CSV table of N, CA and C in Angstrom, one decimal:
chain,number,residue,atom,x,y,z
X,1,UNK,N,43.8,-16.9,43.5
X,1,UNK,CA,44.5,-17.9,42.5
X,1,UNK,C,43.5,-17.9,41.4
X,2,UNK,N,44.0,-17.8,40.1
X,2,UNK,CA,43.2,-18.0,38.9
X,2,UNK,C,44.0,-18.6,37.7
X,3,UNK,N,43.4,-19.2,36.9
X,3,UNK,CA,44.0,-19.9,35.7
X,3,UNK,C,44.3,-18.7,34.7
X,4,UNK,N,45.4,-18.8,33.8
X,4,UNK,CA,45.6,-18.3,32.6
X,4,UNK,C,46.1,-19.1,31.5
X,5,UNK,N,45.1,-19.3,30.6
X,5,UNK,CA,45.5,-20.2,29.5
X,5,UNK,C,46.0,-19.4,28.3
X,6,UNK,N,47.0,-19.8,27.8
X,6,UNK,CA,47.8,-19.2,26.7
X,6,UNK,C,47.7,-20.3,25.6
X,7,UNK,N,47.2,-19.7,24.5
X,7,UNK,CA,47.0,-20.7,23.2
X,7,UNK,C,48.1,-20.3,22.2
X,8,UNK,N,48.7,-21.2,21.6
X,8,UNK,CA,49.8,-21.0,20.6
X,8,UNK,C,49.8,-22.2,19.6
X,9,UNK,N,50.5,-22.1,18.4
X,9,UNK,CA,50.4,-23.0,17.4
X,9,UNK,C,51.9,-23.3,17.2
X,10,UNK,N,52.2,-24.6,16.9
X,10,UNK,CA,53.4,-24.8,16.5
X,10,UNK,C,53.5,-26.0,15.4
X,11,UNK,N,54.5,-26.2,14.7
X,11,UNK,CA,54.5,-27.3,13.5
X,11,UNK,C,55.7,-28.0,13.8
X,12,UNK,N,55.5,-29.4,13.9
X,12,UNK,CA,56.5,-30.4,14.1
X,12,UNK,C,56.5,-31.3,12.7
X,13,UNK,N,57.4,-31.2,12.0
X,13,UNK,CA,57.6,-31.8,10.7
X,13,UNK,C,56.3,-31.3,9.9
X,14,UNK,N,55.5,-32.1,9.4
X,14,UNK,CA,54.3,-31.6,8.6
X,14,UNK,C,53.1,-31.4,9.4
X,15,UNK,N,53.0,-31.8,10.9
X,15,UNK,CA,51.8,-31.6,11.7
X,15,UNK,C,51.9,-30.2,12.3
X,16,UNK,N,50.5,-29.7,12.3
X,16,UNK,CA,50.3,-28.5,13.1
X,16,UNK,C,49.7,-28.9,14.4
X,17,UNK,N,50.1,-28.4,15.4
X,17,UNK,CA,49.6,-28.4,16.8
X,17,UNK,C,48.9,-27.2,17.4
X,18,UNK,N,47.9,-27.3,18.0
X,18,UNK,CA,47.3,-26.3,19.0
X,18,UNK,C,47.9,-26.6,20.3
X,19,UNK,N,48.4,-25.6,20.9
X,19,UNK,CA,49.0,-25.9,22.2
X,19,UNK,C,48.5,-24.9,23.3
X,20,UNK,N,47.9,-25.6,24.3
X,20,UNK,CA,47.3,-24.8,25.5
X,20,UNK,C,48.2,-25.0,26.5
X,21,UNK,N,48.6,-23.8,27.4
X,21,UNK,CA,49.4,-23.8,28.4
X,21,UNK,C,48.7,-22.8,29.5
X,22,UNK,N,48.6,-23.5,30.7
X,22,UNK,CA,48.0,-22.8,31.8
X,22,UNK,C,49.2,-22.2,32.6
X,23,UNK,N,49.5,-20.9,32.4
X,23,UNK,CA,50.6,-19.9,33.1
X,23,UNK,C,50.0,-19.5,34.4
X,24,UNK,N,48.7,-19.7,34.9
X,24,UNK,CA,48.3,-19.3,35.9
X,24,UNK,C,48.6,-20.1,37.3
X,25,UNK,N,48.0,-19.8,38.4
X,25,UNK,CA,48.3,-20.5,39.6
X,25,UNK,C,47.1,-21.2,40.1
X,26,UNK,N,46.1,-21.6,39.3
X,26,UNK,CA,45.0,-22.4,39.6
X,26,UNK,C,44.6,-23.2,38.3
X,27,UNK,N,44.0,-24.4,38.6
X,27,UNK,CA,43.7,-25.2,37.4
X,27,UNK,C,42.6,-24.5,36.6
X,28,UNK,N,42.6,-24.8,35.4
X,28,UNK,CA,41.6,-24.3,34.4
X,28,UNK,C,40.8,-25.5,34.0
X,29,UNK,N,39.5,-25.4,33.8
X,29,UNK,CA,38.6,-26.3,33.3
X,29,UNK,C,38.0,-25.7,31.9
X,30,UNK,N,38.4,-26.3,30.8
X,30,UNK,CA,37.9,-25.9,29.4
X,30,UNK,C,36.7,-26.7,29.2
X,31,UNK,N,35.6,-25.9,29.1
X,31,UNK,CA,34.3,-26.6,28.9
X,31,UNK,C,33.9,-26.6,27.6
X,32,UNK,N,34.5,-25.8,26.7
X,32,UNK,CA,34.2,-25.8,25.2
X,32,UNK,C,35.2,-24.8,24.6
X,33,UNK,N,35.6,-25.3,23.3
X,33,UNK,CA,36.5,-24.5,22.5
X,33,UNK,C,36.1,-24.8,20.9
X,34,UNK,N,36.2,-23.6,20.2
X,34,UNK,CA,36.0,-23.8,18.9
X,34,UNK,C,36.9,-22.7,18.0
X,35,UNK,N,37.1,-23.0,16.7
X,35,UNK,CA,37.9,-22.1,16.0
X,35,UNK,C,37.0,-20.8,15.6
X,36,UNK,N,37.6,-20.0,14.9
X,36,UNK,CA,36.8,-18.8,14.6
X,36,UNK,C,35.7,-19.1,13.5
X,37,UNK,N,35.9,-20.2,12.8
X,37,UNK,CA,34.8,-20.6,11.8
X,37,UNK,C,33.6,-21.2,12.5
X,38,UNK,N,33.8,-21.6,13.8
X,38,UNK,CA,32.8,-22.4,14.4
X,38,UNK,C,33.0,-23.9,14.7
X,39,UNK,N,34.1,-24.4,14.0
X,39,UNK,CA,34.3,-25.8,14.2
X,39,UNK,C,34.9,-26.1,15.5
X,40,UNK,N,34.2,-27.2,16.2
X,40,UNK,CA,34.7,-27.4,17.5
X,40,UNK,C,36.2,-28.2,17.5
X,41,UNK,N,36.7,-27.7,18.6
X,41,UNK,CA,38.1,-28.3,18.8
X,41,UNK,C,38.0,-29.1,20.1
X,42,UNK,N,38.5,-30.3,20.0
X,42,UNK,CA,38.4,-31.2,21.1
X,42,UNK,C,39.5,-30.8,22.2
X,43,UNK,N,39.4,-29.7,22.9
X,43,UNK,CA,40.2,-29.2,23.9
X,43,UNK,C,39.7,-29.3,25.2
X,44,UNK,N,38.5,-29.9,25.5
X,44,UNK,CA,38.0,-29.8,26.8
X,44,UNK,C,38.7,-30.8,27.9
X,45,UNK,N,38.5,-30.3,28.9
X,45,UNK,CA,39.1,-31.0,30.3
X,45,UNK,C,39.8,-29.9,31.2
X,46,UNK,N,40.6,-30.6,32.1
X,46,UNK,CA,41.5,-29.8,33.2
X,46,UNK,C,42.8,-29.5,32.5
X,47,UNK,N,43.2,-28.3,32.9
X,47,UNK,CA,44.7,-28.1,32.9
X,47,UNK,C,45.2,-27.5,34.0
X,48,UNK,N,46.1,-28.2,34.5
X,48,UNK,CA,46.7,-27.8,35.8
X,48,UNK,C,47.6,-26.8,35.7
X,49,UNK,N,48.0,-25.9,36.7
X,49,UNK,CA,49.0,-24.8,36.7
X,49,UNK,C,50.3,-25.4,36.1
X,50,UNK,N,50.8,-24.7,35.1
X,50,UNK,CA,52.1,-25.1,34.6
X,50,UNK,C,52.0,-26.2,33.6
X,51,UNK,N,50.7,-26.8,33.4
X,51,UNK,CA,50.6,-27.9,32.3
X,51,UNK,C,50.5,-27.3,31.1
X,52,UNK,N,50.9,-28.2,30.0
X,52,UNK,CA,50.9,-27.8,28.6
X,52,UNK,C,50.3,-29.0,27.9
X,53,UNK,N,49.3,-28.8,27.0
X,53,UNK,CA,48.6,-29.9,26.3
X,53,UNK,C,48.7,-29.5,24.9
X,54,UNK,N,48.9,-30.5,23.7
X,54,UNK,CA,48.8,-30.3,22.4
X,54,UNK,C,47.7,-31.1,21.8
X,55,UNK,N,47.1,-30.4,20.9
X,55,UNK,CA,46.2,-31.1,19.9
X,55,UNK,C,46.3,-30.9,18.6
X,56,UNK,N,46.5,-32.0,17.8
X,56,UNK,CA,46.6,-32.0,16.3
X,56,UNK,C,45.6,-31.2,15.6
X,57,UNK,N,45.9,-30.3,14.8
X,57,UNK,CA,45.1,-29.6,14.0
X,57,UNK,C,45.4,-29.6,12.5
X,58,UNK,N,44.6,-29.3,11.5
X,58,UNK,CA,44.9,-29.3,10.1
X,58,UNK,C,45.8,-28.3,9.7
X,59,UNK,N,45.1,-27.1,10.4
X,59,UNK,CA,45.9,-25.8,10.1
X,59,UNK,C,45.8,-24.9,11.3
X,60,UNK,N,46.7,-23.9,11.8
X,60,UNK,CA,46.7,-23.3,12.9
X,60,UNK,C,45.6,-22.0,12.9
X,61,UNK,N,44.8,-22.0,13.9
X,61,UNK,CA,43.7,-21.0,13.9
X,61,UNK,C,44.5,-19.7,14.3
X,62,UNK,N,43.8,-18.5,14.2
X,62,UNK,CA,44.5,-17.3,14.5
X,62,UNK,C,43.8,-17.0,15.9
X,63,UNK,N,42.8,-17.5,16.2
X,63,UNK,CA,42.0,-17.3,17.5
X,63,UNK,C,41.2,-18.5,17.9
X,64,UNK,N,41.0,-18.6,19.2
X,64,UNK,CA,40.1,-19.6,19.6
X,64,UNK,C,38.9,-19.1,20.6
X,65,UNK,N,37.7,-19.4,20.4
X,65,UNK,CA,36.7,-18.9,21.3
X,65,UNK,C,36.4,-20.1,22.3
X,66,UNK,N,36.6,-19.9,23.5
X,66,UNK,CA,36.6,-20.9,24.5
X,66,UNK,C,35.9,-20.5,25.9
X,67,UNK,N,35.3,-21.5,26.3
X,67,UNK,CA,34.5,-21.3,27.5
X,67,UNK,C,35.3,-22.0,28.7
X,68,UNK,N,35.6,-21.1,29.7
X,68,UNK,CA,36.3,-21.8,30.9
X,68,UNK,C,35.3,-21.9,32.0
X,69,UNK,N,35.5,-22.8,33.0
X,69,UNK,CA,34.5,-22.8,34.3
X,69,UNK,C,34.6,-21.7,34.9
X,70,UNK,N,33.4,-20.9,35.2
X,70,UNK,CA,33.4,-19.7,36.3
X,70,UNK,C,33.9,-18.5,35.4
X,71,UNK,N,33.8,-18.5,34.1
X,71,UNK,CA,34.2,-17.5,33.2
X,71,UNK,C,33.2,-17.4,32.1
X,72,UNK,N,33.1,-16.2,31.5
X,72,UNK,CA,32.4,-16.0,30.3
X,72,UNK,C,33.1,-16.6,29.1
X,73,UNK,N,32.3,-16.9,28.0
X,73,UNK,CA,33.0,-17.3,26.9
X,73,UNK,C,33.7,-16.1,26.4
X,74,UNK,N,35.0,-16.3,25.9
X,74,UNK,CA,35.9,-15.3,25.4
X,74,UNK,C,36.8,-15.9,24.2
X,75,UNK,N,37.1,-14.9,23.5
X,75,UNK,CA,38.1,-15.1,22.3
X,75,UNK,C,39.6,-14.9,22.8
X,76,UNK,N,40.3,-16.0,22.5
X,76,UNK,CA,41.9,-15.9,22.7
X,76,UNK,C,42.7,-15.8,21.5
X,77,UNK,N,43.5,-15.1,21.4
X,77,UNK,CA,44.4,-14.9,20.1
X,77,UNK,C,45.4,-16.1,20.3
X,78,UNK,N,45.7,-16.8,19.1
X,78,UNK,CA,46.6,-17.9,19.0
X,78,UNK,C,48.0,-17.3,18.6
X,79,UNK,N,48.9,-17.5,19.4
X,79,UNK,CA,50.3,-16.9,19.0
X,79,UNK,C,50.9,-17.8,18.0
X,80,UNK,N,51.2,-17.3,16.9
X,80,UNK,CA,51.7,-18.0,15.7
X,80,UNK,C,53.1,-18.8,16.1
X,81,UNK,N,53.2,-19.8,15.3
X,81,UNK,CA,54.6,-20.6,15.5
X,81,UNK,C,55.8,-19.7,15.0
X,82,UNK,N,56.8,-19.9,15.8
X,82,UNK,CA,58.1,-19.2,15.3
X,82,UNK,C,58.7,-19.5,14.0
């Protein structure tokens, strides 16, 4: 069992949201996250299997650098809003 965090961006009215969804079959613990420019994103915490969480952002990033528990820091592409 392992987590699989998928990152995407969506716009609701004039607000951009960064969306994290755990499509895996184990919980994900996000220890740190930042945008490509190095700005910290307050996305830490647990994400249960099937859970989705949104965080308000000024503009949608194209990639997130995140550290998950028991994994190396890695870069995740952010799927653009439709």
